[in-house]
Amino acid sequence: MAVTVKNLIPRKQAESSQTTQYTASNCKAIIDKFTVTNTSASNVTLSVNLVASGGAAGDSNLVLKAKSIAPSETYTCPELVGQTLEASGFISTLAGAATSLTISASGREIT
């Protein structure tokens, strides 16, 4: 068994449509850190789904639902720390406004 520390989601702006941000390809993944920073002048919401292989983002796999992030706030998403994804599982996000939230996640891939 090999463990690789990885930047699961390199820093990027979250989209305002449901978007897959990371897929556990041929591995199991553990989320160690997930941050979101609001770079806009208004409150913006973020939802995060952890979806099993073959599934789709929906209420049954929602881990963070419409969390309001204040202007200039960085939220560390404790709800996601320690969560795991089995092979082909994925992280999907939905921002309340495009180009307003910068997201980033790091973790470990186990093969």
CSV table of N, CA, C and O in Angstrom, one decimal:
chain,number,residue,atom,x,y,z
A,1,MET,N,0.8,-1.2,0.0
A,1,MET,CA,0.0,0.0,0.0
A,1,MET,C,0.9,1.2,0.0
A,1,MET,O,1.8,1.4,0.8
A,2,ALA,N,0.6,2.1,-0.9
A,2,ALA,CA,1.4,3.4,-1.0
A,2,ALA,C,0.5,4.6,-0.7
A,2,ALA,O,-0.7,4.6,-1.1
A,3,VAL,N,1.0,5.5,0.1
A,3,VAL,CA,0.3,6.7,0.4
A,3,VAL,C,1.0,7.9,-0.2
A,3,VAL,O,2.2,8.1,0.0
A,4,THR,N,0.2,8.7,-1.0
A,4,THR,CA,0.8,9.9,-1.6
A,4,THR,C,0.0,11.1,-1.1
A,4,THR,O,-1.2,11.2,-1.2
A,5,VAL,N,0.8,12.1,-0.6
A,5,VAL,CA,0.2,13.4,-0.2
A,5,VAL,C,0.0,14.1,-1.5
A,5,VAL,O,0.8,14.2,-2.4
A,6,LYS,N,-1.2,14.7,-1.7
A,6,LYS,CA,-1.6,15.3,-2.9
A,6,LYS,C,-2.4,16.6,-2.7
A,6,LYS,O,-3.2,16.7,-1.8
A,7,ASN,N,-2.2,17.5,-3.7
A,7,ASN,CA,-3.1,18.7,-3.8
A,7,ASN,C,-4.3,18.2,-4.6
A,7,ASN,O,-4.3,18.1,-5.8
A,8,LEU,N,-5.4,17.8,-3.9
A,8,LEU,CA,-6.6,17.3,-4.5
A,8,LEU,C,-7.3,18.3,-5.4
A,8,LEU,O,-7.7,18.0,-6.6
A,9,ILE,N,-7.4,19.5,-4.9
A,9,ILE,CA,-8.0,20.6,-5.7
A,9,ILE,C,-7.1,21.7,-5.7
A,9,ILE,O,-7.0,22.4,-4.7
A,10,PRO,N,-6.3,22.0,-6.7
A,10,PRO,CA,-5.4,23.2,-6.7
A,10,PRO,C,-6.3,24.4,-6.6
A,10,PRO,O,-7.4,24.4,-7.1
A,11,ARG,N,-5.8,25.5,-6.0
A,11,ARG,CA,-6.6,26.7,-5.8
A,11,ARG,C,-7.2,27.1,-7.1
A,11,ARG,O,-6.6,27.3,-8.2
A,12,LYS,N,-8.5,27.3,-7.0
A,12,LYS,CA,-9.3,27.8,-8.2
A,12,LYS,C,-10.6,28.4,-7.8
A,12,LYS,O,-11.0,28.3,-6.6
A,13,GLN,N,-11.2,29.1,-8.7
A,13,GLN,CA,-12.5,29.7,-8.4
A,13,GLN,C,-13.6,28.7,-8.6
A,13,GLN,O,-13.6,27.9,-9.6
A,14,ALA,N,-14.5,28.5,-7.7
A,14,ALA,CA,-15.6,27.6,-7.8
A,14,ALA,C,-16.7,28.1,-8.8
A,14,ALA,O,-17.0,29.3,-8.8
A,15,GLU,N,-17.2,27.2,-9.5
A,15,GLU,CA,-18.2,27.5,-10.5
A,15,GLU,C,-19.6,27.6,-9.9
A,15,GLU,O,-19.9,27.0,-8.8
A,16,SER,N,-20.5,28.3,-10.6
A,16,SER,CA,-21.9,28.5,-10.1
A,16,SER,C,-22.8,27.5,-10.7
A,16,SER,O,-24.0,27.6,-10.6
A,17,SER,N,-22.2,26.4,-11.2
A,17,SER,CA,-23.0,25.2,-11.6
A,17,SER,C,-22.3,24.0,-10.9
A,17,SER,O,-21.1,24.0,-10.7
A,18,GLN,N,-23.1,22.9,-10.7
A,18,GLN,CA,-22.5,21.8,-10.0
A,18,GLN,C,-21.4,21.2,-10.9
A,18,GLN,O,-21.5,21.0,-12.1
A,19,THR,N,-20.2,21.2,-10.3
A,19,THR,CA,-18.9,20.8,-11.0
A,19,THR,C,-18.1,19.8,-10.2
A,19,THR,O,-17.8,20.0,-9.0
A,20,THR,N,-17.7,18.8,-10.9
A,20,THR,CA,-16.7,17.8,-10.3
A,20,THR,C,-15.4,18.5,-10.2
A,20,THR,O,-14.8,19.0,-11.2
A,21,GLN,N,-14.8,18.5,-9.0
A,21,GLN,CA,-13.5,19.1,-8.7
A,21,GLN,C,-12.4,18.1,-8.6
A,21,GLN,O,-11.2,18.5,-8.9
A,22,TYR,N,-12.7,16.9,-8.2
A,22,TYR,CA,-11.6,15.9,-8.0
A,22,TYR,C,-12.3,14.5,-8.0
A,22,TYR,O,-13.4,14.3,-7.5
A,23,THR,N,-11.6,13.6,-8.7
A,23,THR,CA,-12.0,12.2,-8.7
A,23,THR,C,-10.9,11.3,-8.2
A,23,THR,O,-9.8,11.4,-8.6
A,24,ALA,N,-11.2,10.4,-7.3
A,24,ALA,CA,-10.3,9.4,-6.8
A,24,ALA,C,-10.1,8.3,-7.8
A,24,ALA,O,-10.8,7.4,-7.9
A,25,SER,N,-9.1,8.5,-8.7
A,25,SER,CA,-8.8,7.6,-9.8
A,25,SER,C,-7.9,6.5,-9.3
A,25,SER,O,-6.7,6.7,-9.0
A,26,ASN,N,-8.4,5.2,-9.3
A,26,ASN,CA,-7.7,4.0,-9.0
A,26,ASN,C,-7.0,4.1,-7.6
A,26,ASN,O,-5.9,3.7,-7.4
A,27,CYS,N,-7.7,4.8,-6.7
A,27,CYS,CA,-7.2,4.9,-5.3
A,27,CYS,C,-8.3,5.2,-4.4
A,27,CYS,O,-9.5,5.5,-4.8
A,28,LYS,N,-8.0,5.2,-3.1
A,28,LYS,CA,-8.9,5.7,-2.0
A,28,LYS,C,-8.3,7.1,-1.6
A,28,LYS,O,-7.1,7.2,-1.6
A,29,ALA,N,-9.1,8.1,-1.4
A,29,ALA,CA,-8.6,9.4,-1.0
A,29,ALA,C,-9.2,9.8,0.4
A,29,ALA,O,-10.3,9.5,0.7
A,30,ILE,N,-8.3,10.5,1.1
A,30,ILE,CA,-8.7,11.1,2.4
A,30,ILE,C,-8.5,12.6,2.3
A,30,ILE,O,-7.4,13.0,1.9
A,31,ILE,N,-9.5,13.4,2.7
A,31,ILE,CA,-9.4,14.8,2.7
A,31,ILE,C,-8.8,15.3,4.0
A,31,ILE,O,-9.3,15.0,5.1
A,32,ASP,N,-7.7,16.0,3.9
A,32,ASP,CA,-7.0,16.5,5.1
A,32,ASP,C,-7.3,18.0,5.4
A,32,ASP,O,-7.3,18.4,6.5
A,33,LYS,N,-7.5,18.7,4.3
A,33,LYS,CA,-7.8,20.2,4.4
A,33,LYS,C,-8.6,20.6,3.2
A,33,LYS,O,-8.4,20.2,2.1
A,34,PHE,N,-9.6,21.4,3.5
A,34,PHE,CA,-10.5,22.0,2.4
A,34,PHE,C,-10.8,23.4,2.9
A,34,PHE,O,-11.3,23.6,3.9
A,35,THR,N,-10.4,24.4,2.0
A,35,THR,CA,-10.6,25.8,2.4
A,35,THR,C,-11.4,26.5,1.3
A,35,THR,O,-11.3,26.1,0.1
A,36,VAL,N,-12.1,27.5,1.7
A,36,VAL,CA,-12.9,28.3,0.7
A,36,VAL,C,-12.7,29.8,1.2
A,36,VAL,O,-12.9,30.1,2.4
A,37,THR,N,-12.3,30.6,0.3
A,37,THR,CA,-12.1,32.1,0.6
A,37,THR,C,-13.0,32.9,-0.3
A,37,THR,O,-13.0,32.7,-1.6
A,38,ASN,N,-13.8,33.8,0.3
A,38,ASN,CA,-14.7,34.6,-0.5
A,38,ASN,C,-13.9,35.9,-0.9
A,38,ASN,O,-13.5,36.7,-0.1
A,39,THR,N,-13.7,36.0,-2.2
A,39,THR,CA,-13.0,37.2,-2.7
A,39,THR,C,-13.9,38.3,-3.2
A,39,THR,O,-13.4,39.3,-3.8
A,40,SER,N,-15.2,38.2,-3.0
A,40,SER,CA,-16.1,39.2,-3.4
A,40,SER,C,-16.5,40.1,-2.3
A,40,SER,O,-16.1,39.9,-1.2
A,41,ALA,N,-17.4,41.0,-2.6
A,41,ALA,CA,-17.8,42.0,-1.6
A,41,ALA,C,-19.2,41.6,-0.9
A,41,ALA,O,-19.7,42.4,-0.1
A,42,SER,N,-19.7,40.5,-1.3
A,42,SER,CA,-21.0,40.0,-0.8
A,42,SER,C,-20.9,38.6,-0.2
A,42,SER,O,-20.0,37.9,-0.5
A,43,ASN,N,-21.9,38.2,0.7
A,43,ASN,CA,-21.9,36.8,1.1
A,43,ASN,C,-22.2,35.9,-0.1
A,43,ASN,O,-23.0,36.3,-1.0
A,44,VAL,N,-21.5,34.8,-0.1
A,44,VAL,CA,-21.7,33.8,-1.2
A,44,VAL,C,-21.8,32.4,-0.6
A,44,VAL,O,-21.1,32.1,0.4
A,45,THR,N,-22.7,31.6,-1.1
A,45,THR,CA,-22.9,30.2,-0.5
A,45,THR,C,-22.0,29.2,-1.3
A,45,THR,O,-21.7,29.4,-2.4
A,46,LEU,N,-21.7,28.1,-0.6
A,46,LEU,CA,-21.0,27.0,-1.2
A,46,LEU,C,-21.6,25.7,-0.7
A,46,LEU,O,-21.9,25.6,0.5
A,47,SER,N,-21.9,24.8,-1.6
A,47,SER,CA,-22.3,23.4,-1.3
A,47,SER,C,-21.3,22.5,-1.8
A,47,SER,O,-20.7,22.7,-2.9
A,48,VAL,N,-21.0,21.4,-1.0
A,48,VAL,CA,-20.0,20.4,-1.4
A,48,VAL,C,-20.7,19.0,-1.2
A,48,VAL,O,-21.2,18.7,-0.2
A,49,ASN,N,-20.6,18.2,-2.3
A,49,ASN,CA,-21.0,16.8,-2.3
A,49,ASN,C,-19.8,15.9,-2.3
A,49,ASN,O,-18.9,16.1,-3.1
A,50,LEU,N,-19.9,14.8,-1.6
A,50,LEU,CA,-18.9,13.7,-1.7
A,50,LEU,C,-19.7,12.5,-2.3
A,50,LEU,O,-20.6,11.9,-1.7
A,51,VAL,N,-19.4,12.2,-3.6
A,51,VAL,CA,-20.3,11.3,-4.4
A,51,VAL,C,-19.6,10.0,-4.6
A,51,VAL,O,-18.4,9.9,-5.0
A,52,ALA,N,-20.3,8.9,-4.3
A,52,ALA,CA,-19.7,7.5,-4.6
A,52,ALA,C,-19.6,7.2,-6.1
A,52,ALA,O,-20.4,7.8,-6.9
A,53,SER,N,-18.8,6.3,-6.4
A,53,SER,CA,-18.6,5.8,-7.8
A,53,SER,C,-20.0,5.5,-8.4
A,53,SER,O,-20.8,4.8,-7.8
A,54,GLY,N,-20.2,6.1,-9.6
A,54,GLY,CA,-21.5,5.8,-10.3
A,54,GLY,C,-22.6,6.7,-9.9
A,54,GLY,O,-23.7,6.6,-10.4
A,55,GLY,N,-22.4,7.5,-8.8
A,55,GLY,CA,-23.5,8.3,-8.3
A,55,GLY,C,-23.6,9.7,-9.0
A,55,GLY,O,-22.8,10.0,-9.8
A,56,ALA,N,-24.5,10.5,-8.5
A,56,ALA,CA,-24.6,11.9,-8.9
A,56,ALA,C,-24.8,12.8,-7.7
A,56,ALA,O,-25.3,12.3,-6.7
A,57,ALA,N,-24.3,14.0,-7.8
A,57,ALA,CA,-24.5,15.0,-6.7
A,57,ALA,C,-25.9,15.2,-6.4
A,57,ALA,O,-26.8,15.4,-7.3
A,58,GLY,N,-26.3,15.1,-5.1
A,58,GLY,CA,-27.7,15.3,-4.7
A,58,GLY,C,-27.7,15.3,-3.2
A,58,GLY,O,-26.7,15.3,-2.5
A,59,ASP,N,-28.9,15.5,-2.7
A,59,ASP,CA,-29.1,15.6,-1.2
A,59,ASP,C,-28.5,14.4,-0.4
A,59,ASP,O,-28.1,14.6,0.7
A,60,SER,N,-28.5,13.2,-1.0
A,60,SER,CA,-28.1,12.1,-0.2
A,60,SER,C,-26.6,12.0,0.0
A,60,SER,O,-26.1,11.3,0.8
A,61,ASN,N,-25.8,12.9,-0.7
A,61,ASN,CA,-24.4,12.9,-0.5
A,61,ASN,C,-23.8,14.3,-0.3
A,61,ASN,O,-22.6,14.6,-0.4
A,62,LEU,N,-24.7,15.2,0.2
A,62,LEU,CA,-24.4,16.6,0.5
A,62,LEU,C,-23.7,16.6,1.9
A,62,LEU,O,-24.3,16.1,2.8
A,63,VAL,N,-22.5,17.2,1.9
A,63,VAL,CA,-21.8,17.3,3.2
A,63,VAL,C,-21.8,18.7,3.7
A,63,VAL,O,-21.9,18.9,4.9
A,64,LEU,N,-21.8,19.6,2.9
A,64,LEU,CA,-21.8,21.1,3.2
A,64,LEU,C,-22.9,21.7,2.3
A,64,LEU,O,-22.8,21.7,1.1
A,65,LYS,N,-24.0,22.2,3.0
A,65,LYS,CA,-25.1,22.7,2.2
A,65,LYS,C,-25.3,24.2,2.3
A,65,LYS,O,-25.5,24.7,3.4
A,66,ALA,N,-25.1,24.9,1.2
A,66,ALA,CA,-25.3,26.3,1.1
A,66,ALA,C,-24.7,27.1,2.3
A,66,ALA,O,-25.4,28.0,2.9
A,67,LYS,N,-23.5,26.8,2.6
A,67,LYS,CA,-22.8,27.5,3.7
A,67,LYS,C,-22.5,28.9,3.2
A,67,LYS,O,-21.8,29.1,2.2
A,68,SER,N,-22.9,29.9,4.0
A,68,SER,CA,-22.7,31.3,3.6
A,68,SER,C,-21.3,31.7,4.1
A,68,SER,O,-20.9,31.6,5.2
A,69,ILE,N,-20.5,32.2,3.1
A,69,ILE,CA,-19.2,32.6,3.4
A,69,ILE,C,-19.2,34.2,3.2
A,69,ILE,O,-19.5,34.7,2.2
A,70,ALA,N,-18.7,34.9,4.3
A,70,ALA,CA,-18.8,36.3,4.3
A,70,ALA,C,-17.6,36.9,3.4
A,70,ALA,O,-16.6,36.2,3.2
A,71,PRO,N,-17.8,38.2,3.0
A,71,PRO,CA,-16.7,38.8,2.2
A,71,PRO,C,-15.3,38.7,3.0
A,71,PRO,O,-15.3,38.9,4.2
A,72,SER,N,-14.3,38.3,2.3
A,72,SER,CA,-12.9,38.2,2.8
A,72,SER,C,-12.8,37.1,3.8
A,72,SER,O,-11.7,36.9,4.4
A,73,GLU,N,-13.8,36.3,4.1
A,73,GLU,CA,-13.7,35.2,5.0
A,73,GLU,C,-13.0,34.0,4.4
A,73,GLU,O,-13.2,33.7,3.2
A,74,THR,N,-12.2,33.3,5.1
A,74,THR,CA,-11.7,32.0,4.7
A,74,THR,C,-12.3,31.0,5.7
A,74,THR,O,-12.1,31.1,6.9
A,75,TYR,N,-13.0,30.0,5.1
A,75,TYR,CA,-13.6,28.9,5.9
A,75,TYR,C,-12.9,27.6,5.7
A,75,TYR,O,-12.6,27.3,4.6
A,76,THR,N,-12.6,26.9,6.8
A,76,THR,CA,-11.7,25.7,6.7
A,76,THR,C,-12.5,24.4,6.6
A,76,THR,O,-11.9,23.3,6.5
A,77,CYS,N,-13.8,24.5,6.5
A,77,CYS,CA,-14.7,23.3,6.2
A,77,CYS,C,-14.4,22.1,7.1
A,77,CYS,O,-14.0,21.0,6.6
A,78,PRO,N,-14.5,22.2,8.4
A,78,PRO,CA,-14.3,21.0,9.3
A,78,PRO,C,-15.2,19.8,8.9
A,78,PRO,O,-14.8,18.7,9.2
A,79,GLU,N,-16.3,20.1,8.3
A,79,GLU,CA,-17.2,19.0,7.9
A,79,GLU,C,-16.6,18.0,6.9
A,79,GLU,O,-17.0,16.9,6.8
A,80,LEU,N,-15.5,18.5,6.2
A,80,LEU,CA,-14.9,17.7,5.1
A,80,LEU,C,-13.6,17.0,5.6
A,80,LEU,O,-13.2,16.0,5.0
A,81,VAL,N,-13.0,17.5,6.6
A,81,VAL,CA,-11.7,17.0,7.1
A,81,VAL,C,-11.9,15.6,7.6
A,81,VAL,O,-12.8,15.3,8.4
A,82,GLY,N,-11.1,14.6,7.1
A,82,GLY,CA,-11.2,13.2,7.5
A,82,GLY,C,-12.2,12.4,6.7
A,82,GLY,O,-12.2,11.2,6.8
A,83,GLN,N,-13.0,13.0,5.8
A,83,GLN,CA,-13.9,12.3,5.0
A,83,GLN,C,-13.1,11.5,3.9
A,83,GLN,O,-12.0,11.9,3.5
A,84,THR,N,-13.6,10.4,3.5
A,84,THR,CA,-12.9,9.6,2.5
A,84,THR,C,-13.7,9.4,1.3
A,84,THR,O,-15.0,9.5,1.3
A,85,LEU,N,-13.0,9.1,0.2
A,85,LEU,CA,-13.7,8.7,-1.1
A,85,LEU,C,-13.1,7.4,-1.5
A,85,LEU,O,-11.9,7.2,-1.5
A,86,GLU,N,-13.9,6.5,-1.9
A,86,GLU,CA,-13.5,5.2,-2.5
A,86,GLU,C,-13.1,5.4,-3.9
A,86,GLU,O,-13.4,6.5,-4.5
A,87,ALA,N,-12.5,4.4,-4.5
A,87,ALA,CA,-12.1,4.6,-6.0
A,87,ALA,C,-13.3,5.0,-6.8
A,87,ALA,O,-14.4,4.5,-6.7
A,88,SER,N,-13.0,6.0,-7.7
A,88,SER,CA,-14.0,6.6,-8.6
A,88,SER,C,-15.0,7.5,-7.9
A,88,SER,O,-15.9,8.0,-8.6
A,89,GLY,N,-14.9,7.7,-6.6
A,89,GLY,CA,-15.7,8.7,-5.9
A,89,GLY,C,-15.2,10.1,-6.2
A,89,GLY,O,-14.1,10.2,-6.7
A,90,PHE,N,-16.1,11.1,-6.1
A,90,PHE,CA,-15.6,12.4,-6.4
A,90,PHE,C,-16.2,13.5,-5.5
A,90,PHE,O,-17.2,13.3,-4.9
A,91,ILE,N,-15.5,14.7,-5.6
A,91,ILE,CA,-15.9,15.9,-4.9
A,91,ILE,C,-16.5,16.8,-5.9
A,91,ILE,O,-16.0,17.1,-7.0
A,92,SER,N,-17.7,17.3,-5.6
A,92,SER,CA,-18.5,18.2,-6.5
A,92,SER,C,-18.9,19.4,-5.7
A,92,SER,O,-19.3,19.3,-4.5
A,93,THR,N,-18.8,20.6,-6.3
A,93,THR,CA,-19.1,21.8,-5.6
A,93,THR,C,-20.1,22.6,-6.4
A,93,THR,O,-20.3,22.5,-7.6
A,94,LEU,N,-20.8,23.5,-5.7
A,94,LEU,CA,-21.7,24.4,-6.3
A,94,LEU,C,-21.7,25.8,-5.5
A,94,LEU,O,-22.0,25.8,-4.3
A,95,ALA,N,-21.2,26.8,-6.2
A,95,ALA,CA,-21.1,28.1,-5.6
A,95,ALA,C,-22.3,29.0,-5.9
A,95,ALA,O,-22.9,28.8,-7.0
A,96,GLY,N,-22.7,29.8,-5.0
A,96,GLY,CA,-23.8,30.7,-5.2
A,96,GLY,C,-23.6,31.8,-6.2
A,96,GLY,O,-24.5,32.3,-6.7
A,97,ALA,N,-22.3,32.0,-6.5
A,97,ALA,CA,-22.0,33.0,-7.6
A,97,ALA,C,-20.6,32.6,-8.1
A,97,ALA,O,-19.7,32.2,-7.4
A,98,ALA,N,-20.5,32.8,-9.4
A,98,ALA,CA,-19.2,32.5,-10.1
A,98,ALA,C,-18.2,33.5,-9.8
A,98,ALA,O,-18.5,34.6,-9.4
A,99,THR,N,-16.9,33.1,-9.9
A,99,THR,CA,-15.7,33.9,-9.7
A,99,THR,C,-15.8,34.7,-8.3
A,99,THR,O,-15.3,35.8,-8.3
A,100,SER,N,-16.3,34.1,-7.3
A,100,SER,CA,-16.4,34.7,-6.0
A,100,SER,C,-15.7,33.9,-4.9
A,100,SER,O,-15.3,34.5,-3.9
A,101,LEU,N,-15.6,32.6,-5.0
A,101,LEU,CA,-15.1,31.8,-4.0
A,101,LEU,C,-13.8,31.0,-4.6
A,101,LEU,O,-13.9,30.4,-5.6
A,102,THR,N,-12.7,31.1,-3.8
A,102,THR,CA,-11.5,30.3,-4.2
A,102,THR,C,-11.5,29.1,-3.3
A,102,THR,O,-11.6,29.2,-2.1
A,103,ILE,N,-11.5,27.9,-3.9
A,103,ILE,CA,-11.4,26.7,-3.2
A,103,ILE,C,-10.1,26.0,-3.3
A,103,ILE,O,-9.4,26.2,-4.3
A,104,SER,N,-9.8,25.1,-2.3
A,104,SER,CA,-8.5,24.4,-2.4
A,104,SER,C,-8.7,23.2,-1.4
A,104,SER,O,-9.3,23.3,-0.4
A,105,ALA,N,-8.2,22.0,-1.8
A,105,ALA,CA,-8.2,20.8,-1.0
A,105,ALA,C,-6.9,20.1,-1.1
A,105,ALA,O,-6.4,19.9,-2.2
A,106,SER,N,-6.5,19.5,0.0
A,106,SER,CA,-5.3,18.6,0.0
A,106,SER,C,-5.7,17.4,0.8
A,106,SER,O,-6.6,17.4,1.6
A,107,GLY,N,-4.9,16.3,0.5
A,107,GLY,CA,-5.2,15.1,1.2
A,107,GLY,C,-4.2,14.0,0.8
A,107,GLY,O,-3.1,14.3,0.4
A,108,ARG,N,-4.7,12.8,1.0
A,108,ARG,CA,-3.8,11.6,0.7
A,108,ARG,C,-4.5,10.6,-0.2
A,108,ARG,O,-5.8,10.4,-0.1
A,109,GLU,N,-3.8,10.1,-1.2
A,109,GLU,CA,-4.3,9.0,-2.0
A,109,GLU,C,-3.6,7.7,-1.6
A,109,GLU,O,-2.4,7.7,-1.4
A,110,ILE,N,-4.4,6.7,-1.4
A,110,ILE,CA,-3.9,5.4,-1.0
A,110,ILE,C,-4.2,4.4,-2.1
A,110,ILE,O,-5.3,4.2,-2.6
A,111,THR,N,-3.1,3.8,-2.6
A,111,THR,CA,-3.2,2.8,-3.7
A,111,THR,C,-2.6,1.4,-3.2
A,111,THR,O,-1.9,1.3,-2.3
